[in-house]
Every structure is written in C-alpha cells, then in structure tokens.
Tab-separated table of C-alpha atoms and ligand atoms in Angstrom:
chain	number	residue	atom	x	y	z
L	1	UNK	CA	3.185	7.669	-17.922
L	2	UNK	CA	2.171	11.095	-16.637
L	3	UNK	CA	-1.203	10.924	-14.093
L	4	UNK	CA	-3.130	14.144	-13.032
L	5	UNK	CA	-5.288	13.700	-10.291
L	6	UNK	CA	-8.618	14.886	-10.696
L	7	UNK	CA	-11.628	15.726	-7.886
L	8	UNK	CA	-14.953	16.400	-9.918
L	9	UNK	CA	-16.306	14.104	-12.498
L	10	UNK	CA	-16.228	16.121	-16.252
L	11	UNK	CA	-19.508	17.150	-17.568
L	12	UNK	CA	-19.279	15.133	-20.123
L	13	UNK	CA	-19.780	11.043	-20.421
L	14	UNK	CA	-16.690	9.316	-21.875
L	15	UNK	CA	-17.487	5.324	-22.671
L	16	UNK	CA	-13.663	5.329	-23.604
L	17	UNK	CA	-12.638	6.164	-20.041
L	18	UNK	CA	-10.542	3.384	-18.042
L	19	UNK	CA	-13.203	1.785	-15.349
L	20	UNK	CA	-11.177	0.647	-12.256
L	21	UNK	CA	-14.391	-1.274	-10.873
L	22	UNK	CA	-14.163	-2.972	-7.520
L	23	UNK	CA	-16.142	-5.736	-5.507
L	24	UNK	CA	-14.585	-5.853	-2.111
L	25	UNK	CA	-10.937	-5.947	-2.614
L	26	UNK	CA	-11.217	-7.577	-6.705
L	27	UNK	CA	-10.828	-5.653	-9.782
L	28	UNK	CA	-13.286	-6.163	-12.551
L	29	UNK	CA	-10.169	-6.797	-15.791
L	30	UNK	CA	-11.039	-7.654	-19.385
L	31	UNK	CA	-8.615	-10.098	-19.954
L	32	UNK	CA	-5.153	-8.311	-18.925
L	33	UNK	CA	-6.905	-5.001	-19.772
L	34	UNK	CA	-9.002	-2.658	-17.111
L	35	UNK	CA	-12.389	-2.433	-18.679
L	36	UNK	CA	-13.820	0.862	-19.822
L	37	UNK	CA	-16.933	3.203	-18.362
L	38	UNK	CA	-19.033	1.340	-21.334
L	39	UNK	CA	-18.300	-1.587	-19.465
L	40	UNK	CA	-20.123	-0.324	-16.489
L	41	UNK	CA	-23.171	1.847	-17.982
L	42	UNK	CA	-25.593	2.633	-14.746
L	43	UNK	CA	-23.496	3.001	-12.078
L	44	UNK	CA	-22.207	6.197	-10.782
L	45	UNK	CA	-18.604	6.483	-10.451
L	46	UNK	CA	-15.693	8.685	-8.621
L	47	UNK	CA	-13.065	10.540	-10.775
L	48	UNK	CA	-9.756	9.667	-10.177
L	49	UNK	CA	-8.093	11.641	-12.909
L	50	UNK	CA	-6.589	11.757	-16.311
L	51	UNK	CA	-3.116	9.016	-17.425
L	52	UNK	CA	-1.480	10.339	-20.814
L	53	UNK	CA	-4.724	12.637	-20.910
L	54	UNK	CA	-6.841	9.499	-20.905
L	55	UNK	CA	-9.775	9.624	-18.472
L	56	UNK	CA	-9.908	7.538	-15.502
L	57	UNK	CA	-12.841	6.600	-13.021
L	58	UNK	CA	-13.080	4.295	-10.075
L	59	UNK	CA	-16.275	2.462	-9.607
L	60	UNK	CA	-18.109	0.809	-6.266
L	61	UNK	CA	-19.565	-2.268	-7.342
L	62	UNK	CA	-21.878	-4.220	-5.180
L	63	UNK	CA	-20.735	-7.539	-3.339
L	64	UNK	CA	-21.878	-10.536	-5.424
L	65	UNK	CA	-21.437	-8.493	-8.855
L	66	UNK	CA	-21.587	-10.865	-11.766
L	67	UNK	CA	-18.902	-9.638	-14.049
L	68	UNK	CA	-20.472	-9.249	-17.507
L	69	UNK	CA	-19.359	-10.977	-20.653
L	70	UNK	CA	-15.758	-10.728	-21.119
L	71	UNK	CA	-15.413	-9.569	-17.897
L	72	UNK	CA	-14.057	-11.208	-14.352
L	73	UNK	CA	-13.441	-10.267	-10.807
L	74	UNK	CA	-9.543	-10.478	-9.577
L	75	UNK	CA	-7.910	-9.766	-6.365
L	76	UNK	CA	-5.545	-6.594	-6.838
L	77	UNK	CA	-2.467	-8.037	-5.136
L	78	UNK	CA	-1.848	-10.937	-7.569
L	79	UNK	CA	-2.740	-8.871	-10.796
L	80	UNK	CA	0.734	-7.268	-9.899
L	81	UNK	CA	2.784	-8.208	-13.386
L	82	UNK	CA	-0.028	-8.994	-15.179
L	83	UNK	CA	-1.912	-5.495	-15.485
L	84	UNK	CA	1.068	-2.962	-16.571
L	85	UNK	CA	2.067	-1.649	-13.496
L	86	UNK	CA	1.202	2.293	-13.936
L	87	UNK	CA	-2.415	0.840	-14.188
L	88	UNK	CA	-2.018	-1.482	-11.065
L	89	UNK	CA	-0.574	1.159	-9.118
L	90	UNK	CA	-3.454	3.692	-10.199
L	91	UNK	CA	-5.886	0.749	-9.422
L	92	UNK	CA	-4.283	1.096	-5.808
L	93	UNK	CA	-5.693	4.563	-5.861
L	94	UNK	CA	-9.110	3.579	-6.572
L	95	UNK	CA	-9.295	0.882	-4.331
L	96	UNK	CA	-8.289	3.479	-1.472
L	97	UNK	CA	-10.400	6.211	-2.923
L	98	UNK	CA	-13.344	4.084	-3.249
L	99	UNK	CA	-12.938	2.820	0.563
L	100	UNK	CA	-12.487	6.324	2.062
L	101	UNK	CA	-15.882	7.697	-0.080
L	102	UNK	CA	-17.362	4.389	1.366
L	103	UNK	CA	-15.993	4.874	5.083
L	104	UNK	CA	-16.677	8.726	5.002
L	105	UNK	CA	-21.021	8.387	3.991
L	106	UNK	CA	-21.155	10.236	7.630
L	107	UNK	CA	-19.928	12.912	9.688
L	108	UNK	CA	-17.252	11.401	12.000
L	109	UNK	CA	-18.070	14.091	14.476
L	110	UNK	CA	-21.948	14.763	14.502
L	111	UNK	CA	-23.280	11.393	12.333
L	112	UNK	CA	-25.259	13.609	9.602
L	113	UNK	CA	-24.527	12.504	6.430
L	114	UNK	CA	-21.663	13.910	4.065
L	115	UNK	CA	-21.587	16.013	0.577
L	116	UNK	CA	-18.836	15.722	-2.175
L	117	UNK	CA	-17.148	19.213	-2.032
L	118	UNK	CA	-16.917	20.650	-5.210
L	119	UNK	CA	-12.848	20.748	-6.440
L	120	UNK	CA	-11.147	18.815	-4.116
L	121	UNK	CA	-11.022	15.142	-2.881
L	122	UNK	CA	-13.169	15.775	0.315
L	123	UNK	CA	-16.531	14.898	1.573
L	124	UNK	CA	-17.924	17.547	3.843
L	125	UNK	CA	-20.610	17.715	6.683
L	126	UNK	CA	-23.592	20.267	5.823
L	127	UNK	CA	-24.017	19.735	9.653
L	128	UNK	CA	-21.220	21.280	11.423
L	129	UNK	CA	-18.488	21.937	8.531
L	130	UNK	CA	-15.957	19.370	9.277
L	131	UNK	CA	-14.165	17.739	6.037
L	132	UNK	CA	-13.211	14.281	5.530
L	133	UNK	CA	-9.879	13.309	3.451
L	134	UNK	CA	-8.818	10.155	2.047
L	135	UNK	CA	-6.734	8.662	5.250
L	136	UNK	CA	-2.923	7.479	4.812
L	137	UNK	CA	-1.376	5.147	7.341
L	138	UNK	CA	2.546	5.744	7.285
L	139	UNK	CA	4.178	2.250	8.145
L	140	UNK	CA	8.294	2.299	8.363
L	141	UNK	CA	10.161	-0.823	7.208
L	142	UNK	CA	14.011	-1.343	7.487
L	143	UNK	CA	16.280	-3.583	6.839
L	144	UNK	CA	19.476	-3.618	9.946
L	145	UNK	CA	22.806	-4.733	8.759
L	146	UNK	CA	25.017	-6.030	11.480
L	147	UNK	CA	28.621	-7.593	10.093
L	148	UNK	CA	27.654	-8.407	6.844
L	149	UNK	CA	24.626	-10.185	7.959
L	150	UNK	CA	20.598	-8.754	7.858
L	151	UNK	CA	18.191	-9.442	10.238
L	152	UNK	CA	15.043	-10.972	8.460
L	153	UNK	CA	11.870	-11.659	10.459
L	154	UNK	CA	8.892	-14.243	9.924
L	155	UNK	CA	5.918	-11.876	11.271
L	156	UNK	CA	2.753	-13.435	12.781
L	157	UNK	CA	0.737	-12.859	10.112
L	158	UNK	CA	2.464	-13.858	7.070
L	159	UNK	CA	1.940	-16.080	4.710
L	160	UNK	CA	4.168	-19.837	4.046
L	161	UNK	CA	7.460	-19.488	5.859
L	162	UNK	CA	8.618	-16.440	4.008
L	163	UNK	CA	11.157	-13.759	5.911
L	164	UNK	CA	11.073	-9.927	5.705
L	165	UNK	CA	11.864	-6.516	6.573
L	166	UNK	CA	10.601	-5.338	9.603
L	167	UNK	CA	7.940	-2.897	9.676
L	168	UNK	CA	5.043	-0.927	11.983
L	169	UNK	CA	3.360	1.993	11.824
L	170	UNK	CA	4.119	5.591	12.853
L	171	UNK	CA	2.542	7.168	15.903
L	172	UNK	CA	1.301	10.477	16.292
L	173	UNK	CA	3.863	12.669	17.164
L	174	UNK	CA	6.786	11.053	16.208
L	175	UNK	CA	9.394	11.404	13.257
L	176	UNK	CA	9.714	7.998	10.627
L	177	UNK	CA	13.643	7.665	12.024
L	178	UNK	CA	12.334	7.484	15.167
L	179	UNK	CA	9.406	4.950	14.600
L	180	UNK	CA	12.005	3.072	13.502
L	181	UNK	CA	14.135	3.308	16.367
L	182	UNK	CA	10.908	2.196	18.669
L	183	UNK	CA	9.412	-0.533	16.214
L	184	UNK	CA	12.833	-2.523	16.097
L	185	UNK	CA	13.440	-1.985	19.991
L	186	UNK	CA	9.770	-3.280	20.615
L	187	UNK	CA	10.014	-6.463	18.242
L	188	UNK	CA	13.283	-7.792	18.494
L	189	UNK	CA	14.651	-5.899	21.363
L	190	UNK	CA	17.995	-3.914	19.539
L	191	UNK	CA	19.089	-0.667	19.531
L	192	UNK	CA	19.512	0.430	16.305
L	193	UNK	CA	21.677	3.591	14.510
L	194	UNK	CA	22.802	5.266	11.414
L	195	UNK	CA	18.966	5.170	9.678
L	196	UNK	CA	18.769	6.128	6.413
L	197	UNK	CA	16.008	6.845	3.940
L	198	UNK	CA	15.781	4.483	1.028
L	199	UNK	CA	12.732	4.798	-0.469
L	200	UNK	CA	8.755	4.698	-0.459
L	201	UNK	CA	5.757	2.672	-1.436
L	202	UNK	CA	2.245	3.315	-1.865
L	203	UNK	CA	0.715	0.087	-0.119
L	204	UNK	CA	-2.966	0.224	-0.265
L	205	UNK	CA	-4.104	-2.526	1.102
L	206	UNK	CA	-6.146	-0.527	3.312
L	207	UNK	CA	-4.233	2.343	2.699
L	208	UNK	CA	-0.543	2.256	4.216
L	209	UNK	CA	2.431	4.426	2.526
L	210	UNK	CA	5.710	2.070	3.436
L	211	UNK	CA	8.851	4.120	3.697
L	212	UNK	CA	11.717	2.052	3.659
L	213	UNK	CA	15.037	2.398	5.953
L	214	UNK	CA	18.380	0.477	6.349
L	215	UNK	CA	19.740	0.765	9.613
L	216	UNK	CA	23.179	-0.627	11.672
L	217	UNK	CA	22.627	-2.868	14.567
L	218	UNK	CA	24.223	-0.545	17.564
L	219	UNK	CA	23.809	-3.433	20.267
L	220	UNK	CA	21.616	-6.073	22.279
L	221	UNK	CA	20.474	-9.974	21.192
L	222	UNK	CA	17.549	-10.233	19.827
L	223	UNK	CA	14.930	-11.243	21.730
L	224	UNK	CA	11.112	-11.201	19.747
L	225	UNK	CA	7.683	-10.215	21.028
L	226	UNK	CA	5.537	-13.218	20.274
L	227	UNK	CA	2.409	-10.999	19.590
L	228	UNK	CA	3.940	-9.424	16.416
L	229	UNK	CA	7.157	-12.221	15.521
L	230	UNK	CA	7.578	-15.856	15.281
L	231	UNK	CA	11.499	-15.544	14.195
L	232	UNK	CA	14.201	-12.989	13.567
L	233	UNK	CA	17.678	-14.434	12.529
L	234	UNK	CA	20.352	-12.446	10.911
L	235	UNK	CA	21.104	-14.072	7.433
L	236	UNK	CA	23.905	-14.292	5.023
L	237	UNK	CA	24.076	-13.108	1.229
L	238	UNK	CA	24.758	-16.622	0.253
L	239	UNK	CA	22.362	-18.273	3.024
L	240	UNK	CA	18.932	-16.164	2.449
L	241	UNK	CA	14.990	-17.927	3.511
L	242	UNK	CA	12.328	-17.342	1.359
L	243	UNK	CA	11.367	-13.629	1.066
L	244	UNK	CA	9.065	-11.039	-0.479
L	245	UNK	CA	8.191	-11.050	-3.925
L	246	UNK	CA	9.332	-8.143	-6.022
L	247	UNK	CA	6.360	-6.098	-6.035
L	248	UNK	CA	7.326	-5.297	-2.354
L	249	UNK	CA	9.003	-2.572	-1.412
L	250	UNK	CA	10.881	-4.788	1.786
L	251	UNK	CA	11.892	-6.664	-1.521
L	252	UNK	CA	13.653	-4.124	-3.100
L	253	UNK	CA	15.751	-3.405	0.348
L	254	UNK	CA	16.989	-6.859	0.627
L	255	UNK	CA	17.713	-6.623	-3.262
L	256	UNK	CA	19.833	-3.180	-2.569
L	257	UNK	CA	21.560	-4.737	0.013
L	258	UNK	CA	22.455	-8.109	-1.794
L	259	UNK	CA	23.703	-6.035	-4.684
L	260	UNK	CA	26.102	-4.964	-2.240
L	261	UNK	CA	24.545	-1.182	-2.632
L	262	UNK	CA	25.779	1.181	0.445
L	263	UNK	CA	22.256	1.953	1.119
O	1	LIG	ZN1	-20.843	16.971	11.275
C-alpha cells in the first residue's frame, strides 16, 4: 500500500476518510476495522495523509471518551495482527502526530502559544518564530554473536521473564555504530566489533525509531548494570528463553540469526 503524507487538512469534508481516533494510548476500531470521520462528526482532526489515495485523519479524543455504538477503545500495541498492519503502522503515526500537536500547544522557548504552519507538519510561535517538529528518539538494538551463541538480556522493565536484544538510545553527537559500541559496554560490560546494519523500526510508543545491529563479541565477561539489566546470558539455537513477539523488530534479529542468516 502506497501512503503520502499530507500537512493541511483538504477543503473539503470526507465522512469516508479513515479516523485513527485516540484516548490516551487506545485506538477507537469498529470491530477489526478503523472507523471513519462519520464516526467522529464534531471534533476537529489532524491530516495525516492519503493510503491508496484514500484519506486519512488522526483524531484527539478526550480521556473518558465513550466509544459510540459499534465502536470500542483498544490499546495500539496488542491490535498488532488484528488491524492489517499498513493500518497499524499508520495508526503509529497518528498516535505520535497527535502527541507532538498535543506536547507542542506552546512555544518551548518563550511560552506563547503555537500556530499550525500552513504546508508542512510544524507548529510555529507568532512570538519569536521558532518551529516545532514532530520529535524522533533514535534507540539502537543489536544482537552480539560470540561462538555460535547470542547474548539475550532480561531488561528491568520488561514484562514476564521474556529475553531480548539489547537496546538504548543515541546521544547527541554520536554515530548509531557507535551508540552501540557505548550501550553494550555500559550494560553488560563487552567490547564489541564488526557492527552491521540490519534494519529499522518505527516504534512509537512515545516515538522511538529502533535501528537494529548484529555485532561480534571482541572480549570481556559480562558483567550487568543493575539499573538497566536483571540478566544477560549467551544462548544457544537449540536452548533459547522466551523472547519478543514478532511484531518486534529485536524479534526479527534473533529470527535472522536462528535462520542461520550471515547478518
Ligand atoms: Zn516563542
């Protein structure tokens, strides 16, 4: 499906355009459909842009919104596989879009409040000229190989005893292959080499953009900082934990590299 992004909304009302309607971090859904703008008749929305020509629009809805008939409010992660995923993925842009128009009400420098520019995805100060663009966190994630084995961590924060990738975000100033140099040095204490690109992920819960790395183990025992990991062990093909589910992109690195691809 082809998407063209879109800054302005059209002149013209379209109660066939796909509503991407959020309440905090759940998605108004018809069923395993996204509802359309006569679903949502009152409230102003955002455009987001036009799928296979179709109209799209992202709409703010209130905490506490009763869903209409029909209609029910979802968390975005777990609608994954059940909304195709060109929608979910556009709903990912909404959801971001709608929290930087939110975040963005006033001037970051001087407080007064901010204007919509006309043509482009910005929100402007009539104050003192400074513009406002949706935000995008770059986070690396790699997987390290060392002898066959991977090295698969259970973070702080996540959920059940599942294992991943790991992952942290990029500081100013430095490159991704070096972020990932730092990040694995910092958390597990090894040096790292050989880092190659393997792919990217919008993420947007807030609004991260994974880019995803293998790397070779170079030297040093691993040794974890307790403020970010509980456990890092390097596992077997045939001797894996419980990890990601498929939607993730740290998911699709331990997939390439238990399909045996060079990576
Ligand atoms: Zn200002």
């Amino acid at each position: 499906m082809r998407f063209e992004p879109l800054a302005d909304l059209p002149p013209q009302r379209d109660p066939e355009a796909l509503a991407f309607a959020f309440s905090g971090d759940r998605m108004l859904v018809r069923g395993d459909a996204v509802p359309t703008a006569a679903d949502l008749d009152g409230i102003e929305p955002l455009a987001l842009g036009y799928l296979d020509g179709r109209l799209c629009l992202a709409y703010q809805l209130e905490e506490g919104h009763e869903a209409g008939e029909g209609l029910e409010l979802l968390a975005l992660r777990p609608l994954w596989g059940r909304i195709a995923e060109p929608l979910w993925t556009l709903a990912g842009r909404a959801l971001q879009t709608l929290a930087w128009n939110r975040d963005h009400a006033f001037c970051g420098r001087c407080g007064t409040p901010t204007v919509q520019l006309a043509g482009e995805r910005a929100r402007g100060c009539p104050n003192c000229g400074l513009a406002a663009y949706p935000r995008l966190a770059p986070a690396v994630i790699v997987l390290i190989e060392r002898d066959g084995a991977a090295l698969l961590c259970h973070g702080v924060r996540f959920p059940g005893r599942m294992y991943s990738c790991l992952a942290g975000f990029v500081e100013p100033g430095e490159s991704l292959e070096g972020a990932v140099v730092r990040e694995v040095r910092e958390e597990v204490g090894l040096r790292v080499e050989d880092v190659r690109y393997q792919g990217s992920q919008p993420w947007p819960f807030p609004h991260s953009l994974m880019i995803g790395f293998r790397a070779r183990w170079k030297s040093g025992e691993i040794e974890c900082d307790p403020t970010e990991i509980v456990d890092a062990k390097w596992f077997r093909r045939d001797d894996l934990p419980n990890i990601p589910p498929k939607i993730s992109i740290a998911r699709k690195l331990i997939d390439g590299w238990l399909a045996g691809e060079p990576g």
